[in-house]
CSV table of C-alpha atoms in Angstrom, one decimal:
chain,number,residue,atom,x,y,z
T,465,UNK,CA,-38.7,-66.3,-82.9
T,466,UNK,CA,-36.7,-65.0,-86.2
T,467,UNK,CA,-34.4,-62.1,-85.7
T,468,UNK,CA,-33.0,-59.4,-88.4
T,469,UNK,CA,-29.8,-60.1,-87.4
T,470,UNK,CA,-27.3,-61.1,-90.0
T,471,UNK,CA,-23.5,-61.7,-89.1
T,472,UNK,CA,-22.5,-58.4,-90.9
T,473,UNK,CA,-24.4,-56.3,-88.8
T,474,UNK,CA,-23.3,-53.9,-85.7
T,475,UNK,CA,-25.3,-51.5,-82.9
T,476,UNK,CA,-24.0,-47.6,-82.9
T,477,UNK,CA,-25.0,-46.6,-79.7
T,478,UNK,CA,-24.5,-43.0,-80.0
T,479,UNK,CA,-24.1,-40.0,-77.6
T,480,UNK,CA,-25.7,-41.4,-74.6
T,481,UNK,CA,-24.1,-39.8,-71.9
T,482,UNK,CA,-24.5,-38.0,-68.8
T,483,UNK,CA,-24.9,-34.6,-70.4
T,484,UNK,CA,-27.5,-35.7,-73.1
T,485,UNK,CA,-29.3,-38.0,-70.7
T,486,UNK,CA,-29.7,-37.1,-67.3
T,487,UNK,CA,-29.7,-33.5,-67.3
T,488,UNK,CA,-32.8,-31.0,-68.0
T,489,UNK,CA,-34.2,-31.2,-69.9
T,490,UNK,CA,-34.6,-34.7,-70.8
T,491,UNK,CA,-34.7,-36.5,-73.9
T,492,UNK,CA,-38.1,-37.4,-75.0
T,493,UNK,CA,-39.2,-40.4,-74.1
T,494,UNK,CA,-35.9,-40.9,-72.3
T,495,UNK,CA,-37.3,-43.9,-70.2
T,496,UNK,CA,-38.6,-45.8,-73.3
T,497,UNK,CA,-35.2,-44.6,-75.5
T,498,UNK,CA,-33.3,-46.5,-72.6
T,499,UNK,CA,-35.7,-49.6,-72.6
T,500,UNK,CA,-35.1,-49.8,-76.3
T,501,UNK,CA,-31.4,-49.6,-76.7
T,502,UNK,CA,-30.8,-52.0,-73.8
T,503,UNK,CA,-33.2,-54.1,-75.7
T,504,UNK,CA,-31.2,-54.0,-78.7
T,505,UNK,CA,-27.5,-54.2,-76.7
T,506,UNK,CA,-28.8,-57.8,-75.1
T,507,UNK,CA,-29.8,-58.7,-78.6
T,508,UNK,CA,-27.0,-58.4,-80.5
T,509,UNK,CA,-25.1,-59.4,-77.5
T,510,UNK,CA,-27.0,-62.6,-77.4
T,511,UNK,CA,-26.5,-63.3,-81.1
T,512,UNK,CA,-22.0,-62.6,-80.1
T,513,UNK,CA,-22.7,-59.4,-82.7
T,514,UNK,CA,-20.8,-56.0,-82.2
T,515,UNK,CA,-21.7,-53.1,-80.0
T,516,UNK,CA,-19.8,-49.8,-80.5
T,517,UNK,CA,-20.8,-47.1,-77.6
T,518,UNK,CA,-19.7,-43.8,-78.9
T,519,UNK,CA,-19.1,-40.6,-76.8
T,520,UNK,CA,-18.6,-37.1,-78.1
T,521,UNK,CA,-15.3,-35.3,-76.7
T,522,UNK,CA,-15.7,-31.5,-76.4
T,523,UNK,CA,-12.6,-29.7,-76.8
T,524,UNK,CA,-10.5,-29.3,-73.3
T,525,UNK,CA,-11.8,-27.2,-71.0
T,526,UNK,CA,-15.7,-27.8,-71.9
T,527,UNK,CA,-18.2,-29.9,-70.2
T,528,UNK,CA,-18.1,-32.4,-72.6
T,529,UNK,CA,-14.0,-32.7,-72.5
T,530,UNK,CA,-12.9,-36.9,-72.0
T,531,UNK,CA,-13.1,-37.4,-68.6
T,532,UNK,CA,-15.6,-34.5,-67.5
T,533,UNK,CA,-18.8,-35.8,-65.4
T,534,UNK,CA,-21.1,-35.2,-68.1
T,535,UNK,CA,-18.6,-36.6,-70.7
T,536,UNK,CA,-19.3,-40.2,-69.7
T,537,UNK,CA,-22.3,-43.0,-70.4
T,538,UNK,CA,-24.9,-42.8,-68.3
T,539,UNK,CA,-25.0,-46.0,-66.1
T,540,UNK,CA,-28.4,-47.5,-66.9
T,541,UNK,CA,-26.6,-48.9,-70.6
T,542,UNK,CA,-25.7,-52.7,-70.4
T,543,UNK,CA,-22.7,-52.4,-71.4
T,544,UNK,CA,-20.4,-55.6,-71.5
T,545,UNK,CA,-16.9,-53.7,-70.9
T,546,UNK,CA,-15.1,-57.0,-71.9
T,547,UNK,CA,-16.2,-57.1,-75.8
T,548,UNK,CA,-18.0,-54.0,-76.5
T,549,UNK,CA,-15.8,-51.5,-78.0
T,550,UNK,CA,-15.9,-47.2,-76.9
T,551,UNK,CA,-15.3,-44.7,-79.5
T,552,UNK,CA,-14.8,-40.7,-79.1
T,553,UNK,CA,-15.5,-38.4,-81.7
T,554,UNK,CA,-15.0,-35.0,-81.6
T,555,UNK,CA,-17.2,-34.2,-84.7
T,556,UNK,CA,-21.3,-35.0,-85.5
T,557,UNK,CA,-19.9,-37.7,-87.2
T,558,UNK,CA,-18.7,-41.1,-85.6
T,559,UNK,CA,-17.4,-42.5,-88.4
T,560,UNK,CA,-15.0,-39.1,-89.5
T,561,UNK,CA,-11.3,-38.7,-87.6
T,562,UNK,CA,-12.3,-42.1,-85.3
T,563,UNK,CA,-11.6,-45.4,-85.9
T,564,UNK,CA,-14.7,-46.8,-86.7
T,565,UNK,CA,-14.7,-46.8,-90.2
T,566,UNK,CA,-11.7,-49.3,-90.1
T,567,UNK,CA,-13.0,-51.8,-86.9
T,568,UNK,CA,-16.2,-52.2,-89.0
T,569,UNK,CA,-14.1,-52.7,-92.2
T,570,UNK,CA,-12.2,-55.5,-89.9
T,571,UNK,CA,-15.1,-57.4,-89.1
T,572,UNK,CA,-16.7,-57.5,-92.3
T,573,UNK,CA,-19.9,-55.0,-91.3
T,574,UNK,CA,-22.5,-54.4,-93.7
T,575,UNK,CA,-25.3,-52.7,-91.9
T,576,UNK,CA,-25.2,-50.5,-89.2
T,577,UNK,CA,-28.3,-50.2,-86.7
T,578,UNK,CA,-28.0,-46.9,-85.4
T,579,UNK,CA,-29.5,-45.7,-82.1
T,580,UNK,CA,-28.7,-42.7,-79.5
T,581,UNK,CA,-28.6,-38.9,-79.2
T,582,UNK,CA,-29.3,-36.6,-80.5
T,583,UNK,CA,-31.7,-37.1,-83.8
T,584,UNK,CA,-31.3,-33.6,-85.9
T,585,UNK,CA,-27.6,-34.2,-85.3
T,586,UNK,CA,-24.9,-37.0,-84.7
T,587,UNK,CA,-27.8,-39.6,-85.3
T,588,UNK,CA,-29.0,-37.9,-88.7
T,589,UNK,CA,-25.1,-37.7,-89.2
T,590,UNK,CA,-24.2,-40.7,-88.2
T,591,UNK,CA,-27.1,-42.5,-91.0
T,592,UNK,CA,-25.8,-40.3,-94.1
T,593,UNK,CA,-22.0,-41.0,-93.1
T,594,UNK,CA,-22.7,-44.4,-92.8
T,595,UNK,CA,-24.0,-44.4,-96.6
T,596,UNK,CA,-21.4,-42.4,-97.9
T,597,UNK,CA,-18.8,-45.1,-96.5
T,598,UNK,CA,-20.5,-48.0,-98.0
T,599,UNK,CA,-22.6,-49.5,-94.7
T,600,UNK,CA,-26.2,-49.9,-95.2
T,601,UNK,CA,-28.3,-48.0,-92.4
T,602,UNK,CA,-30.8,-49.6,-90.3
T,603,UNK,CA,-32.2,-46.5,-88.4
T,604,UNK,CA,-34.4,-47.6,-85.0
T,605,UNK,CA,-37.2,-45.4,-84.8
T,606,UNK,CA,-37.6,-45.3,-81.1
T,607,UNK,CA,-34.5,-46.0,-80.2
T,608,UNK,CA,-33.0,-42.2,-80.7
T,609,UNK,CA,-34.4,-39.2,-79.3
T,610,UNK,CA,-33.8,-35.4,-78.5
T,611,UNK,CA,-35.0,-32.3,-76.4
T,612,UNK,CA,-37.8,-29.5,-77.6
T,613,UNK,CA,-35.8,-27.1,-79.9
T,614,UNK,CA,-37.3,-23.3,-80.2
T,615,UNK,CA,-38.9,-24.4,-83.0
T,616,UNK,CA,-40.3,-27.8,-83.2
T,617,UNK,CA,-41.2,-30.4,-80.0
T,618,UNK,CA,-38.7,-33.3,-80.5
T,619,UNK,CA,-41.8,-35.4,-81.2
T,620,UNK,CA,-41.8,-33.6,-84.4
T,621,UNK,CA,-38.0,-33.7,-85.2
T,622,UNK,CA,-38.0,-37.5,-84.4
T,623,UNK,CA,-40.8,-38.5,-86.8
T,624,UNK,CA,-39.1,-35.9,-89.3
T,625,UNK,CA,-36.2,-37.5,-89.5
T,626,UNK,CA,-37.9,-40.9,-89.5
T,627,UNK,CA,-39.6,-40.2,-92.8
T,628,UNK,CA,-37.0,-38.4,-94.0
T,629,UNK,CA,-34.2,-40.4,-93.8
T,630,UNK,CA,-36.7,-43.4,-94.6
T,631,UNK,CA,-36.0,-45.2,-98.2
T,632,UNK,CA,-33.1,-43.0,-99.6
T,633,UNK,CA,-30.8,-42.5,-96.7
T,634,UNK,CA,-31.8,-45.6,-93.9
T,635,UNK,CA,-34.1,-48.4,-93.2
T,636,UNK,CA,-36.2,-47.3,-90.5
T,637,UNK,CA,-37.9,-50.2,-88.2
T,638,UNK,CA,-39.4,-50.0,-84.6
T,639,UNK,CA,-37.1,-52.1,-81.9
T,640,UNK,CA,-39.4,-54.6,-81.9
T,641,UNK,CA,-39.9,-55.3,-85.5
T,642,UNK,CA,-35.9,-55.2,-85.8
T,643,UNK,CA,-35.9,-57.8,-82.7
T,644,UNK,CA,-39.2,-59.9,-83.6
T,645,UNK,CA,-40.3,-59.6,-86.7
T,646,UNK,CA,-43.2,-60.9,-87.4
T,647,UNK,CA,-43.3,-64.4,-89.5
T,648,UNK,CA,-45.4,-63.9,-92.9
């Protein structure tokens, strides 16, 4: 069984907390966005690669502020809280006013395979701040979700921002072609 993985490479779990997750409404296919990431958390853990979970921060005082309820992961993540590595941002972006930028740097990371919450925002962010630093986007198309906005289902914003960001922003793949591709 080949993999994609390459030494250079790192998972962005992004935004998956309480308040994005297990609050109405949902995220769209939460149960199969959960599946997915753990997926991809055991396989890079498997192959000793790293795993950055990333939580956004509201401002003191909010819902979201550190340390609120809804502020934290959700529990279902398989999260190895010896090696991988938590990151708040207080902006759409991960990688702006955080240290990420400079732990990737550290570890020589190439590619970043982004997953999380919620697409139109931190993970559309997170893919065009990832370029603009110099790491190479591998987006996960069902690995990152969102709610119904007033004007398009999040069925529709996710395969949006699939195509969209496909070719000239990210690489897009499935879970399971990133895990197993198949041997030509």
């Amino acid at each position: 069984m080949s993999s994609q993985l390459s030494p250079r490479q790192a998972l962005l779990v992004i935004d998956m907390q309480i308040g994005q997750c297990s609050v109405d409404p949902l995220p769209y296919l939460r149960d199969d966005l959960l599946t997915h990431i753990n997926q991809l958390i055991e396989h890079f853990h498997h192959a000793d690669l790293p795993v950055f979970f990333i939580r956004h921060a509201g401002p003191q005082g909010s819902p979201f502020a550190a340390g609120e309820k809804i502020w934290h992961l959700i529990p279902e993540l398989k999260i190895d809280r010896e090696r991988d590595i938590l990151i708040d941002k207080s902006r759409a972006s991960c990688f702006v006013e955080t240290p990420l930028v400079g732990l990737l740097q550290q570890q020589q990371i190439t590619d970043v395979v982004i997953v999380g919450m919620k697409t139109q925002y931190c993970v559309d962010t997170a893919c065009r701040t990832a370029l603009a630093f110099g790491f190479t986007p591998i987006l996960i198309a069902d690995a990152h979700s969102c709610t119904d906005s007033p004007q398009l289902a999040a069925a529709d914003i996710i395969a949006h921002h699939n195509a969209c960001l496909h070719g000239p922003v990210a690489r897009v793949m499935t879970t399971e072609d990133f895990c197993y591709p198949s041997v030509n």
